[in-house]
């Protein structure tokens, strides 16, 4: 069974940093590209970032570019999101999601999310 | 960037009804359009991929159609568990993907 379990969320002040983790199991983690998607309270879904299987290429939404860094450790079956210079508008539930077999395939498997609250 | 516009933003219906949700892309996305269902407190669940293909395990009362810029999700014979929020997602410009703003389906 595919499982994705996010952790690392919490309350942080504006300008602060946080590192999210996503532990994967039930599939060959190193064979799939991965995403972070977020959802502000009561709002819709927003794609945040994407990383290829070998970490050769990373992509970011304009809203987080230059502040967030996605990474992965295939030996540890883990995905990460380093978030710096956090803003109020980064407050959201952050999901990790496994990409499809091909890049244009939709994310099929999602974790339960970890909540990040940016507030003073 | 490709913008996705869903309508309506909310919808009231009764058990047994047939409802349709539409999604329009700001440019052609061929058939790289997918539909998700999200229940409160849960992550999104993939229902339909590539505009019209039913994901495994999804009931056949869900169907999708469309190509180019205009797409629809139809739910026939609404069941109590179908009252949720639905999102479209374009993957034409993957890995930079875009969701619609969501349609909340409520019990009348």
mmCIF file of C-alpha atoms in Angstrom:
data_model
loop_
_atom_site.group_PDB
_atom_site.id
_atom_site.type_symbol
_atom_site.label_atom_id
_atom_site.label_comp_id
_atom_site.label_asym_id
_atom_site.label_seq_id
_atom_site.Cartn_x
_atom_site.Cartn_y
_atom_site.Cartn_z
ATOM 1 C CA UNK A 1 0.000 0.000 0.000
ATOM 2 C CA UNK A 2 1.344 3.392 -0.981
ATOM 3 C CA UNK A 3 1.789 5.677 2.015
ATOM 4 C CA UNK A 4 2.998 9.234 2.244
ATOM 5 C CA UNK A 5 3.363 10.758 5.688
ATOM 6 C CA UNK A 6 4.215 14.436 6.066
ATOM 7 C CA UNK A 7 5.740 15.989 9.168
ATOM 8 C CA UNK A 8 7.510 19.115 10.308
ATOM 9 C CA UNK A 9 4.689 21.604 10.242
ATOM 10 C CA UNK A 10 4.030 24.054 13.034
ATOM 11 C CA UNK A 11 3.749 27.667 14.071
ATOM 12 C CA UNK A 12 6.487 29.979 12.846
ATOM 13 C CA UNK A 13 6.905 33.746 12.827
ATOM 14 C CA UNK A 14 7.000 35.731 9.586
ATOM 15 C CA UNK A 15 10.510 35.664 8.192
ATOM 16 C CA UNK A 16 11.218 32.345 9.849
ATOM 17 C CA UNK A 17 12.110 28.953 8.424
ATOM 18 C CA UNK A 18 10.688 25.467 8.559
ATOM 19 C CA UNK A 19 11.630 22.145 6.996
ATOM 20 C CA UNK A 20 8.909 19.730 5.991
ATOM 21 C CA UNK A 21 9.480 16.018 5.471
ATOM 22 C CA UNK A 22 7.500 13.343 3.674
ATOM 23 C CA UNK A 23 8.195 9.671 4.397
ATOM 24 C CA UNK A 24 7.235 7.342 1.567
ATOM 25 C CA UNK A 25 6.529 3.630 1.671
ATOM 26 C CA UNK A 26 4.783 0.943 -0.331
ATOM 27 C CA UNK A 27 6.442 1.778 -3.649
ATOM 28 C CA UNK A 28 9.860 2.308 -5.209
ATOM 29 C CA UNK A 29 10.328 5.912 -4.148
ATOM 30 C CA UNK A 30 13.304 6.529 -6.411
ATOM 31 C CA UNK A 31 11.250 5.714 -9.502
ATOM 32 C CA UNK A 32 8.755 8.562 -9.108
ATOM 33 C CA UNK A 33 8.969 12.309 -9.312
ATOM 34 C CA UNK A 34 7.340 14.053 -6.380
ATOM 35 C CA UNK A 35 5.388 17.207 -5.657
ATOM 36 C CA UNK A 36 4.443 19.507 -2.829
ATOM 37 C CA UNK A 37 0.934 20.973 -3.038
ATOM 38 C CA UNK A 38 -0.581 23.312 -0.464
ATOM 39 C CA UNK A 39 -4.030 24.381 0.600
ATOM 40 C CA UNK A 40 -4.647 27.526 2.625
ATOM 41 C CA UNK A 41 -7.425 27.199 5.236
ATOM 42 C CA UNK A 42 -10.782 27.102 3.461
ATOM 43 C CA UNK A 43 -9.158 27.689 0.074
ATOM 44 C CA UNK A 44 -8.254 25.702 -3.020
ATOM 45 C CA UNK A 45 -5.234 23.666 -4.012
ATOM 46 C CA UNK A 46 -1.978 25.270 -5.142
ATOM 47 C CA UNK A 47 0.949 23.392 -6.632
ATOM 48 C CA UNK A 48 4.189 24.426 -4.920
ATOM 49 C CA UNK A 49 7.128 22.417 -6.201
ATOM 50 C CA UNK A 50 8.279 19.350 -8.159
ATOM 51 C CA UNK A 51 11.441 17.265 -8.167
ATOM 52 C CA UNK A 52 12.566 14.620 -10.607
ATOM 53 C CA UNK A 53 13.592 11.104 -9.597
ATOM 54 C CA UNK A 54 17.313 11.830 -9.466
ATOM 55 C CA UNK A 55 16.978 15.404 -8.197
ATOM 56 C CA UNK A 56 18.343 16.581 -11.530
ATOM 57 C CA UNK A 57 15.636 19.200 -11.943
ATOM 58 C CA UNK A 58 13.379 21.119 -9.580
ATOM 59 C CA UNK A 59 10.469 23.417 -10.385
ATOM 60 C CA UNK A 60 8.725 25.989 -8.232
ATOM 61 C CA UNK A 61 5.598 28.077 -8.290
ATOM 62 C CA UNK A 62 6.357 31.759 -8.715
ATOM 63 C CA UNK A 63 4.883 32.407 -5.268
ATOM 64 C CA UNK A 64 7.666 30.438 -3.544
ATOM 65 C CA UNK A 65 10.564 30.704 -5.977
ATOM 66 C CA UNK A 66 13.753 31.807 -4.268
ATOM 67 C CA UNK A 67 12.364 31.052 -0.796
ATOM 68 C CA UNK A 68 11.552 27.329 -0.875
ATOM 69 C CA UNK A 69 13.846 24.444 -1.796
ATOM 70 C CA UNK A 70 12.645 20.946 -2.608
ATOM 71 C CA UNK A 71 14.963 17.970 -2.141
ATOM 72 C CA UNK A 72 14.831 14.232 -1.707
ATOM 73 C CA UNK A 73 16.867 11.356 -0.330
ATOM 74 C CA UNK A 74 16.060 8.189 -2.254
ATOM 75 C CA UNK A 75 18.079 6.062 0.183
ATOM 76 C CA UNK A 76 15.796 7.240 2.976
ATOM 77 C CA UNK A 77 12.594 7.234 0.886
ATOM 78 C CA UNK A 78 12.054 10.832 1.891
ATOM 79 C CA UNK A 79 11.021 14.112 0.332
ATOM 80 C CA UNK A 80 11.736 17.506 1.873
ATOM 81 C CA UNK A 81 10.684 21.124 1.557
ATOM 82 C CA UNK A 82 12.913 23.776 3.087
ATOM 83 C CA UNK A 83 10.880 26.926 3.561
ATOM 84 C CA UNK A 84 12.679 30.196 4.286
ATOM 85 C CA UNK A 85 11.515 33.801 4.574
ATOM 86 C CA UNK A 86 8.041 32.606 5.424
ATOM 87 C CA UNK A 87 5.096 34.951 4.938
ATOM 88 C CA UNK A 88 1.575 35.036 6.334
ATOM 89 C CA UNK A 89 0.283 33.832 2.967
ATOM 90 C CA UNK A 90 2.329 30.639 3.252
ATOM 91 C CA UNK A 91 -0.038 29.450 5.968
ATOM 92 C CA UNK A 92 -1.510 26.230 4.610
ATOM 93 C CA UNK A 93 -1.774 22.487 4.815
ATOM 94 C CA UNK A 94 1.144 21.104 2.845
ATOM 95 C CA UNK A 95 0.678 17.823 1.007
ATOM 96 C CA UNK A 96 3.310 15.673 -0.633
ATOM 97 C CA UNK A 97 1.978 13.914 -3.710
ATOM 98 C CA UNK A 98 3.456 11.297 -5.971
ATOM 99 C CA UNK A 99 3.578 12.183 -9.636
ATOM 100 C CA UNK A 100 2.229 9.927 -12.330
ATOM 101 C CA UNK A 101 4.397 7.526 -14.287
ATOM 102 C CA UNK A 102 4.778 10.198 -16.951
ATOM 103 C CA UNK A 103 5.276 13.873 -16.202
ATOM 104 C CA UNK A 104 1.845 14.813 -17.508
ATOM 105 C CA UNK A 105 0.129 12.188 -15.400
ATOM 106 C CA UNK A 106 -1.770 13.633 -12.443
ATOM 107 C CA UNK A 107 -0.613 13.055 -8.855
ATOM 108 C CA UNK A 108 -2.481 9.958 -7.754
ATOM 109 C CA UNK A 109 -1.277 9.402 -4.197
ATOM 110 C CA UNK A 110 -1.309 12.087 -1.529
ATOM 111 C CA UNK A 111 -0.374 12.245 2.112
ATOM 112 C CA UNK A 112 -2.651 13.614 4.823
ATOM 113 C CA UNK A 113 -0.737 16.873 4.975
ATOM 114 C CA UNK A 114 1.151 18.860 7.597
ATOM 115 C CA UNK A 115 -0.088 22.262 8.752
ATOM 116 C CA UNK A 116 2.139 25.315 8.586
ATOM 117 C CA UNK A 117 0.969 28.465 10.347
ATOM 118 C CA UNK A 118 2.908 31.669 9.817
ATOM 119 C CA UNK A 119 1.919 34.217 12.398
ATOM 120 C CA UNK A 120 3.425 36.609 14.891
ATOM 121 C CA UNK B 1 0.782 30.409 -17.114
ATOM 122 C CA UNK B 2 -2.355 28.407 -17.827
ATOM 123 C CA UNK B 3 -5.369 29.533 -15.821
ATOM 124 C CA UNK B 4 -8.206 27.151 -14.998
ATOM 125 C CA UNK B 5 -11.695 28.507 -14.386
ATOM 126 C CA UNK B 6 -14.265 26.236 -12.782
ATOM 127 C CA UNK B 7 -17.985 26.854 -12.639
ATOM 128 C CA UNK B 8 -20.076 27.005 -10.669
ATOM 129 C CA UNK B 9 -18.153 27.721 -7.486
ATOM 130 C CA UNK B 10 -20.911 26.052 -5.508
ATOM 131 C CA UNK B 11 -23.858 23.877 -6.352
ATOM 132 C CA UNK B 12 -26.825 22.520 -4.406
ATOM 133 C CA UNK B 13 -28.365 19.214 -5.375
ATOM 134 C CA UNK B 14 -30.309 16.281 -3.994
ATOM 135 C CA UNK B 15 -29.550 12.593 -3.744
ATOM 136 C CA UNK B 16 -30.358 11.009 -7.095
ATOM 137 C CA UNK B 17 -29.762 14.179 -9.116
ATOM 138 C CA UNK B 18 -27.410 14.558 -12.053
ATOM 139 C CA UNK B 19 -24.953 17.447 -11.875
ATOM 140 C CA UNK B 20 -22.354 18.909 -14.198
ATOM 141 C CA UNK B 21 -19.264 20.923 -13.322
ATOM 142 C CA UNK B 22 -17.297 22.722 -15.977
ATOM 143 C CA UNK B 23 -13.656 23.711 -16.261
ATOM 144 C CA UNK B 24 -12.238 26.075 -18.845
ATOM 145 C CA UNK B 25 -8.550 26.493 -19.622
ATOM 146 C CA UNK B 26 -7.018 29.802 -20.722
ATOM 147 C CA UNK B 27 -5.377 28.003 -23.649
ATOM 148 C CA UNK B 28 -5.628 24.607 -25.218
ATOM 149 C CA UNK B 29 -4.554 21.769 -22.964
ATOM 150 C CA UNK B 30 -5.567 19.040 -25.417
ATOM 151 C CA UNK B 31 -6.870 16.404 -22.971
ATOM 152 C CA UNK B 32 -4.454 16.916 -20.083
ATOM 153 C CA UNK B 33 -7.300 17.552 -17.680
ATOM 154 C CA UNK B 34 -7.975 15.653 -14.489
ATOM 155 C CA UNK B 35 -10.667 15.742 -11.813
ATOM 156 C CA UNK B 36 -10.348 15.301 -8.066
ATOM 157 C CA UNK B 37 -12.807 14.950 -5.221
ATOM 158 C CA UNK B 38 -11.929 16.298 -1.794
ATOM 159 C CA UNK B 39 -13.968 15.539 1.299
ATOM 160 C CA UNK B 40 -13.517 17.685 4.443
ATOM 161 C CA UNK B 41 -10.310 16.876 6.295
ATOM 162 C CA UNK B 42 -9.095 14.530 3.589
ATOM 163 C CA UNK B 43 -6.564 14.826 0.771
ATOM 164 C CA UNK B 44 -7.777 15.046 -2.814
ATOM 165 C CA UNK B 45 -8.784 11.808 -4.509
ATOM 166 C CA UNK B 46 -8.201 11.331 -8.230
ATOM 167 C CA UNK B 47 -11.435 10.548 -10.053
ATOM 168 C CA UNK B 48 -10.739 11.058 -13.741
ATOM 169 C CA UNK B 49 -7.521 11.458 -15.706
ATOM 170 C CA UNK B 50 -6.890 12.567 -19.274
ATOM 171 C CA UNK B 51 -10.320 14.190 -19.489
ATOM 172 C CA UNK B 52 -12.437 11.050 -19.677
ATOM 173 C CA UNK B 53 -10.676 8.087 -18.105
ATOM 174 C CA UNK B 54 -12.117 6.759 -14.873
ATOM 175 C CA UNK B 55 -9.534 6.063 -12.191
ATOM 176 C CA UNK B 56 -9.637 2.521 -10.830
ATOM 177 C CA UNK B 57 -12.194 2.001 -8.098
ATOM 178 C CA UNK B 58 -14.172 5.138 -8.929
ATOM 179 C CA UNK B 59 -17.896 4.494 -9.438
ATOM 180 C CA UNK B 60 -19.191 4.660 -12.999
ATOM 181 C CA UNK B 61 -21.662 7.415 -12.100
ATOM 182 C CA UNK B 62 -18.690 9.767 -12.506
ATOM 183 C CA UNK B 63 -17.776 10.710 -16.051
ATOM 184 C CA UNK B 64 -15.667 13.308 -17.782
ATOM 185 C CA UNK B 65 -15.585 14.796 -21.233
ATOM 186 C CA UNK B 66 -14.064 17.579 -23.255
ATOM 187 C CA UNK B 67 -10.942 18.557 -25.112
ATOM 188 C CA UNK B 68 -9.048 21.678 -26.016
ATOM 189 C CA UNK B 69 -10.167 24.305 -23.521
ATOM 190 C CA UNK B 70 -13.572 23.125 -22.257
ATOM 191 C CA UNK B 71 -14.185 20.170 -19.998
ATOM 192 C CA UNK B 72 -16.989 18.764 -17.885
ATOM 193 C CA UNK B 73 -17.378 16.438 -14.939
ATOM 194 C CA UNK B 74 -20.770 14.799 -14.675
ATOM 195 C CA UNK B 75 -22.053 12.927 -11.662
ATOM 196 C CA UNK B 76 -25.192 10.884 -12.251
ATOM 197 C CA UNK B 77 -27.494 9.572 -9.554
ATOM 198 C CA UNK B 78 -25.824 11.538 -6.748
ATOM 199 C CA UNK B 79 -25.087 9.555 -3.629
ATOM 200 C CA UNK B 80 -24.674 10.960 -0.093
ATOM 201 C CA UNK B 81 -20.903 10.394 -0.209
ATOM 202 C CA UNK B 82 -20.588 12.539 -3.354
ATOM 203 C CA UNK B 83 -21.226 15.800 -1.513
ATOM 204 C CA UNK B 84 -17.731 17.235 -1.461
ATOM 205 C CA UNK B 85 -15.539 19.745 -3.268
ATOM 206 C CA UNK B 86 -14.328 19.002 -6.784
ATOM 207 C CA UNK B 87 -11.225 20.366 -8.481
ATOM 208 C CA UNK B 88 -9.982 20.215 -12.011
ATOM 209 C CA UNK B 89 -6.240 20.059 -12.666
ATOM 210 C CA UNK B 90 -4.361 20.733 -15.883
ATOM 211 C CA UNK B 91 -1.150 18.826 -16.430
ATOM 212 C CA UNK B 92 -0.482 20.071 -19.974
ATOM 213 C CA UNK B 93 2.216 22.374 -18.646
ATOM 214 C CA UNK B 94 3.579 19.820 -16.196
ATOM 215 C CA UNK B 95 5.476 19.902 -13.987
ATOM 216 C CA UNK B 96 4.004 23.361 -13.445
ATOM 217 C CA UNK B 97 0.401 22.284 -12.943
ATOM 218 C CA UNK B 98 -2.678 24.381 -12.187
ATOM 219 C CA UNK B 99 -5.843 23.602 -10.278
ATOM 220 C CA UNK B 100 -9.233 25.153 -10.771
ATOM 221 C CA UNK B 101 -10.605 27.062 -7.813
ATOM 222 C CA UNK B 102 -12.968 24.264 -6.833
ATOM 223 C CA UNK B 103 -16.689 23.560 -6.886
ATOM 224 C CA UNK B 104 -18.432 22.842 -3.614
ATOM 225 C CA UNK B 105 -21.299 20.394 -4.068
ATOM 226 C CA UNK B 106 -23.808 20.716 -1.253
ATOM 227 C CA UNK B 107 -26.902 18.820 -0.245
ATOM 228 C CA UNK B 108 -30.050 20.760 -1.021
#
